[in-house]
Amino acid sequence: MTANQPERPVLAVVGPTGLVGQAVIDVLATRADAWDDVRLFGSDRSVGRRMLFGVDELEVEPLDSESFAGVDVAIFATPADVSAKWAPFATASDCLVVDTSAAFRDDDDVPLVVPEVNAAAAFEHPRGMVAMPSGPAIVMLPVLATLHEHWSLTHVTATSMQAVTGAGKRGAERLYEEVSALTGHPRIGQMPGDVRRYVADLPDDSPFPAPIVSNVVPWVGEHVGGGWSSEENDIAHELRDVLALPQLRVAVTCVQVPIVTTHMSTLHVSFDKKVKPDDARRAIVEGANGAIVMPDENGTDWPTPADAVGTDPVWVGRVRQVESNPHTLDFIVCGDNIRKGAALNALQIAEMLVGVGRYAQA
């Protein structure tokens, strides 16, 4: 480092062996020059494990109360209980925290941030922490924000079709187990209860309330009354919070689908002003929102999880309008829930907080 070069910050990743933690490392390897050092902290069973980092390897260190000395920003890619326990140790060491879990989403002193939507909120962090919305909300928000800027949102109705990795590694493992249980049964799904019978001998620790293979489960989360699930209420709250529209009318239905990675949502949105689909497409394309609009000129060019998985953009398609209502739009959004829905969003916030990478001062 020369005398003319500013000192680069140090980044820590807590929980590097989980799905989101590994994705953070993968994304980080493509933009590591922004950081002077990258350190990995994990549980006892992960300590000593070597993680591939580009062409190099990083070793997982023990997580303890002194881990964050000398660290500028820590990304917590951990379950909520782990974040709640260890994030205060980080902030006590003057280390900023970016948390991917739900641990601090309801804390008024911890901003909920999607950089393409409300970047300035990241710097209003009385506790030294920044939280993130859930993956489904992160995938919806950049597009909703762009549309609101032009036509003023009044109502959002969304159906969120969620990949099993929204339930973590165990979600993916359970889908694979159920797929294996059905292997060799080509007539499965043609008789009442046959799927349940074939998976009945599997361990009863499924994160899903019904079989997920060869099925669609219209429920994600806990029951919170009125027929709504916690996931549905949480997404509605997160949309209002990040858009700074506390009175926005939002109705969300969450559906668990047998997809490993990548969430898709259908949206019906209403505006205060009249909108044309072509103008909406143009606004999304021109917006600084990380979204890509597929043209769909022949009715077959639209995003799917199979195509969007492993990519960073939010993919938009099927932008259309009911002829009788020029104040509405219908469209779909699709995005990798592990990358953009968690890892990339967290890394963008971390870079923004310390002014490195694309957020570096000229």
XYZ file of C-alpha atoms in Angstrom:
362
model
C 0.000 0.000 0.000
C 1.432 3.375 -0.970
C 1.143 6.593 0.986
C -1.448 7.841 -1.507
C -3.724 4.847 -1.094
C -6.403 4.952 1.613
C -6.391 2.140 4.125
C -8.797 -0.560 3.046
C -11.308 -1.968 5.537
C -11.514 -5.474 6.972
C -14.600 -7.624 6.400
C -15.801 -10.603 8.423
C -18.339 -13.219 7.363
C -20.060 -15.002 10.235
C -21.603 -18.326 9.246
C -19.560 -18.937 6.096
C -20.491 -22.605 5.676
C -24.247 -22.091 5.313
C -26.023 -21.499 2.028
C -25.978 -17.716 2.331
C -22.479 -17.617 3.821
C -21.049 -19.631 0.952
C -22.821 -17.359 -1.526
C -21.357 -14.287 0.196
C -17.880 -15.766 -0.256
C -18.575 -16.610 -3.896
C -19.775 -13.084 -4.684
C -17.041 -11.517 -2.581
C -14.324 -13.377 -4.484
C -15.219 -11.331 -7.571
C -14.813 -8.001 -5.735
C -12.267 -8.790 -3.012
C -9.875 -5.976 -3.970
C -12.048 -3.559 -2.019
C -11.032 -5.189 1.273
C -7.692 -5.350 3.049
C -8.606 -8.661 4.667
C -11.533 -11.080 4.770
C -12.028 -13.222 7.854
C -14.431 -16.101 8.415
C -15.961 -16.960 11.792
C -18.015 -20.076 12.427
C -19.322 -22.540 14.970
C -17.130 -25.157 16.643
C -17.993 -27.751 14.010
C -16.854 -25.384 11.239
C -13.605 -24.152 12.798
C -10.585 -25.144 10.743
C -12.562 -25.784 7.596
C -10.960 -24.227 4.534
C -13.314 -22.372 2.197
C -12.544 -21.762 -1.457
C -12.164 -18.029 -2.101
C -11.486 -17.444 -5.776
C -8.180 -19.199 -6.413
C -7.278 -19.025 -2.716
C -8.607 -20.555 0.477
C -9.718 -18.997 3.745
C -9.823 -20.859 7.051
C -12.811 -20.620 9.371
C -11.826 -19.155 12.746
C -13.570 -19.611 16.110
C -16.342 -17.161 16.927
C -15.904 -15.532 20.325
C -16.339 -12.193 22.052
C -12.939 -10.963 20.811
C -13.350 -12.016 17.183
C -14.337 -8.590 15.889
C -11.367 -6.568 17.100
C -9.943 -4.815 14.050
C -12.918 -5.738 11.841
C -14.772 -2.867 10.167
C -17.885 -4.673 8.911
C -19.308 -8.107 9.679
C -21.909 -9.849 7.549
C -23.954 -12.253 9.659
C -25.166 -15.094 7.425
C -26.572 -16.940 10.401
C -29.894 -18.018 11.924
C -31.693 -15.353 13.925
C -30.699 -16.760 17.319
C -27.004 -16.716 16.398
C -27.224 -13.157 15.095
C -29.065 -12.009 18.211
C -26.361 -13.503 20.445
C -23.214 -12.434 18.601
C -24.010 -9.202 16.745
C -23.812 -7.124 19.962
C -20.233 -8.355 20.471
C -19.397 -7.015 17.028
C -20.882 -3.583 17.618
C -19.152 -3.431 21.015
C -15.886 -3.686 19.059
C -16.929 -0.766 16.795
C -17.664 -3.204 13.990
C -20.699 -2.453 11.834
C -23.102 -5.362 11.362
C -25.089 -6.370 8.297
C -27.515 -9.095 9.326
C -29.269 -11.371 6.835
C -31.592 -12.992 9.385
C -34.876 -11.857 10.906
C -33.267 -11.105 14.283
C -33.436 -7.302 14.035
C -36.035 -6.677 11.318
C -38.572 -5.354 13.818
C -36.091 -3.189 15.735
C -36.810 0.508 15.138
C -33.123 1.306 15.691
C -31.982 -1.100 12.964
C -32.789 0.072 9.421
C -34.146 -2.376 6.878
C -32.228 -1.782 3.645
C -32.229 -2.711 -0.028
C -29.480 -0.553 -1.606
C -31.315 0.070 -4.887
C -34.309 1.392 -2.950
C -33.360 3.136 0.306
C -29.567 3.336 0.448
C -29.548 6.423 2.678
C -31.325 4.513 5.442
C -28.230 2.332 5.917
C -26.397 5.256 7.495
C -29.076 5.807 10.139
C -28.053 2.956 12.417
C -28.125 3.895 16.127
C -27.140 0.354 17.118
C -24.433 -0.021 14.481
C -26.512 -2.635 12.675
C -28.315 -2.842 9.340
C -30.936 -5.508 8.657
C -32.322 -6.858 5.406
C -35.829 -7.826 4.325
C -36.622 -11.422 3.504
C -35.608 -12.837 0.127
C -39.073 -12.557 -1.450
C -39.323 -8.890 -0.474
C -35.819 -8.099 -1.754
C -36.727 -9.560 -5.138
C -39.914 -7.469 -5.369
C -38.699 -4.163 -3.968
C -36.362 -2.737 -6.655
C -39.098 -2.966 -9.286
C -41.847 -1.687 -6.999
C -39.682 1.281 -6.016
C -39.064 2.233 -9.637
C -42.752 2.034 -10.477
C -43.711 4.015 -7.379
C -41.285 6.782 -8.315
C -43.152 7.314 -11.588
C -46.788 6.458 -10.844
C -47.289 6.346 -7.038
C -48.237 2.936 -5.681
C -51.532 2.560 -3.858
C -52.001 -1.213 -3.609
C -49.872 -4.352 -4.030
C -51.250 -7.873 -4.287
C -48.549 -10.530 -4.552
C -48.311 -14.286 -4.706
C -44.842 -15.328 -3.585
C -43.775 -18.752 -4.866
C -40.859 -19.699 -2.664
C -37.964 -22.073 -3.229
C -37.192 -24.637 -0.542
C -33.846 -23.013 0.301
C -35.870 -20.273 1.926
C -35.950 -22.828 4.751
C -32.156 -23.192 4.615
C -30.087 -26.277 3.870
C -32.647 -28.492 5.540
C -35.266 -27.347 3.050
C -33.147 -28.476 0.116
C -32.229 -31.727 1.844
C -35.879 -32.514 2.479
C -36.807 -31.972 -1.163
C -33.983 -34.285 -2.258
C -35.102 -36.931 0.247
C -38.659 -36.820 -1.027
C -37.519 -36.950 -4.654
C -35.520 -40.091 -3.810
C -38.537 -41.642 -2.078
C -40.584 -41.215 -5.255
C -37.893 -42.473 -7.630
C -39.051 -45.522 -9.559
C -42.742 -44.685 -9.221
C -43.706 -43.168 -12.592
C -47.430 -43.050 -11.792
C -47.016 -40.978 -8.659
C -49.426 -38.110 -8.150
C -52.408 -39.760 -9.787
C -54.231 -41.060 -6.711
C -55.342 -39.268 -3.534
C -52.704 -39.527 -0.825
C -50.152 -41.482 -2.857
C -47.391 -38.874 -2.445
C -47.923 -38.787 1.320
C -47.721 -42.578 1.521
C -44.416 -42.749 -0.335
C -42.766 -40.126 1.891
C -44.315 -41.399 5.145
C -41.200 -43.355 6.144
C -38.923 -40.314 5.942
C -37.839 -38.537 9.155
C -40.596 -36.347 10.576
C -38.343 -33.273 10.786
C -39.509 -31.670 7.550
C -39.528 -27.854 7.630
C -42.689 -27.984 5.506
C -46.237 -28.721 6.712
C -46.961 -31.089 3.804
C -44.973 -33.085 1.241
C -43.094 -30.700 -1.026
C -42.189 -33.061 -3.855
C -44.802 -33.227 -6.629
C -46.822 -30.721 -4.623
C -47.527 -27.047 -3.976
C -48.023 -26.001 -0.349
C -50.081 -22.806 0.115
C -48.498 -21.937 3.457
C -45.139 -20.565 4.624
C -44.484 -19.568 8.230
C -46.547 -19.641 11.407
C -50.239 -18.915 11.867
C -50.805 -15.354 13.079
C -54.594 -15.160 12.967
C -57.174 -14.237 10.395
C -55.947 -16.962 8.072
C -52.629 -15.186 7.456
C -49.148 -16.639 7.913
C -46.218 -14.898 9.569
C -44.315 -14.889 6.276
C -47.168 -13.104 4.520
C -47.432 -10.457 7.224
C -43.662 -10.023 7.338
C -43.352 -9.427 3.594
C -46.177 -6.885 3.691
C -44.466 -5.060 6.567
C -41.099 -5.124 4.791
C -42.518 -3.682 1.572
C -44.104 -0.792 3.468
C -40.987 -0.199 5.554
C -38.399 -0.118 2.768
C -40.628 1.903 0.434
C -41.443 4.290 3.313
C -45.151 3.870 2.555
C -46.722 2.937 5.902
C -50.267 3.225 4.522
C -49.637 1.116 1.404
C -52.283 -1.583 1.052
C -50.530 -4.926 0.665
C -51.883 -8.470 0.453
C -49.410 -11.336 0.102
C -50.025 -15.050 -0.370
C -47.002 -17.308 0.151
C -46.733 -20.656 -1.588
C -43.978 -23.250 -1.104
C -42.978 -24.839 -4.408
C -40.589 -27.739 -5.184
C -37.821 -25.500 -6.540
C -34.383 -25.624 -4.926
C -33.319 -22.012 -5.409
C -34.925 -18.826 -6.791
C -38.179 -17.188 -5.758
C -40.832 -15.997 -8.197
C -43.730 -13.661 -7.474
C -46.746 -12.583 -9.447
C -47.806 -9.016 -8.713
C -50.946 -7.014 -9.337
C -50.232 -3.379 -8.483
C -52.396 -0.263 -8.501
C -51.262 3.330 -8.909
C -52.569 6.803 -8.274
C -51.714 7.747 -11.877
C -52.521 6.070 -15.166
C -49.735 3.873 -16.521
C -48.995 2.176 -19.834
C -47.174 -1.184 -19.909
C -44.586 0.066 -22.422
C -43.818 3.057 -20.216
C -43.480 0.777 -17.198
C -41.058 -1.503 -19.033
C -39.000 1.501 -20.097
C -38.900 2.906 -16.566
C -37.706 -0.407 -15.134
C -35.031 -0.760 -17.816
C -33.770 2.786 -17.249
C -33.932 2.629 -13.456
C -30.868 1.992 -11.293
C -32.524 -1.048 -9.801
C -30.541 -4.110 -10.869
C -33.543 -5.401 -12.815
C -33.728 -6.833 -16.323
C -36.987 -6.788 -18.253
C -37.537 -9.621 -20.691
C -39.335 -8.405 -23.836
C -41.924 -11.193 -24.103
C -42.855 -10.061 -27.611
C -43.995 -13.518 -28.693
C -45.481 -14.699 -25.416
C -42.662 -17.133 -24.645
C -39.793 -14.938 -23.464
C -40.168 -14.698 -19.703
C -38.000 -15.508 -16.672
C -38.188 -18.798 -14.797
C -36.319 -20.058 -11.719
C -34.463 -22.560 -13.901
C -32.953 -19.664 -15.859
C -32.568 -17.079 -13.098
C -30.805 -19.324 -10.564
C -27.191 -18.354 -9.952
C -27.607 -14.867 -11.425
C -27.604 -11.490 -9.694
C -30.358 -9.418 -11.377
C -34.026 -9.287 -10.570
C -35.750 -10.605 -13.696
C -39.050 -9.074 -14.785
C -41.531 -10.415 -17.308
C -45.139 -10.599 -18.496
C -45.746 -6.876 -17.938
C -49.363 -6.362 -18.937
C -52.559 -4.545 -18.089
C -56.268 -5.219 -17.826
C -57.741 -2.991 -20.514
C -60.499 -1.712 -18.280
C -58.132 -0.415 -15.598
C -55.291 1.891 -16.735
C -54.236 2.439 -13.123
C -52.963 -1.143 -12.724
C -50.221 -3.456 -13.927
C -49.640 -7.189 -13.690
C -46.172 -8.724 -13.967
C -43.822 -11.319 -12.536
C -40.458 -10.956 -10.834
C -37.905 -13.710 -10.396
C -34.634 -13.708 -8.473
C -32.120 -16.017 -6.848
C -33.065 -15.962 -3.168
C -29.568 -16.943 -2.031
C -27.639 -14.435 -4.171
C -29.674 -11.252 -4.703
C -32.166 -12.249 -2.041
C -29.439 -12.422 0.607
C -25.693 -12.562 -0.177
C -25.398 -9.834 -2.805
C -27.724 -7.497 -0.931
C -25.643 -7.935 2.230
C -22.372 -7.327 0.429
C -23.743 -4.227 -1.293
C -24.723 -2.821 2.099
C -21.308 -3.644 3.570
C -19.518 -1.920 0.681
C -21.800 1.074 1.004
C -21.236 1.471 4.749
C -17.464 1.822 4.364
C -17.389 3.376 0.890
C -15.592 0.692 -1.083
C -16.206 -1.101 -4.369
C -18.803 0.646 -6.499
C -19.525 2.937 -3.534
C -15.937 4.221 -3.272
C -15.532 7.978 -3.315
C -13.926 9.315 -6.485
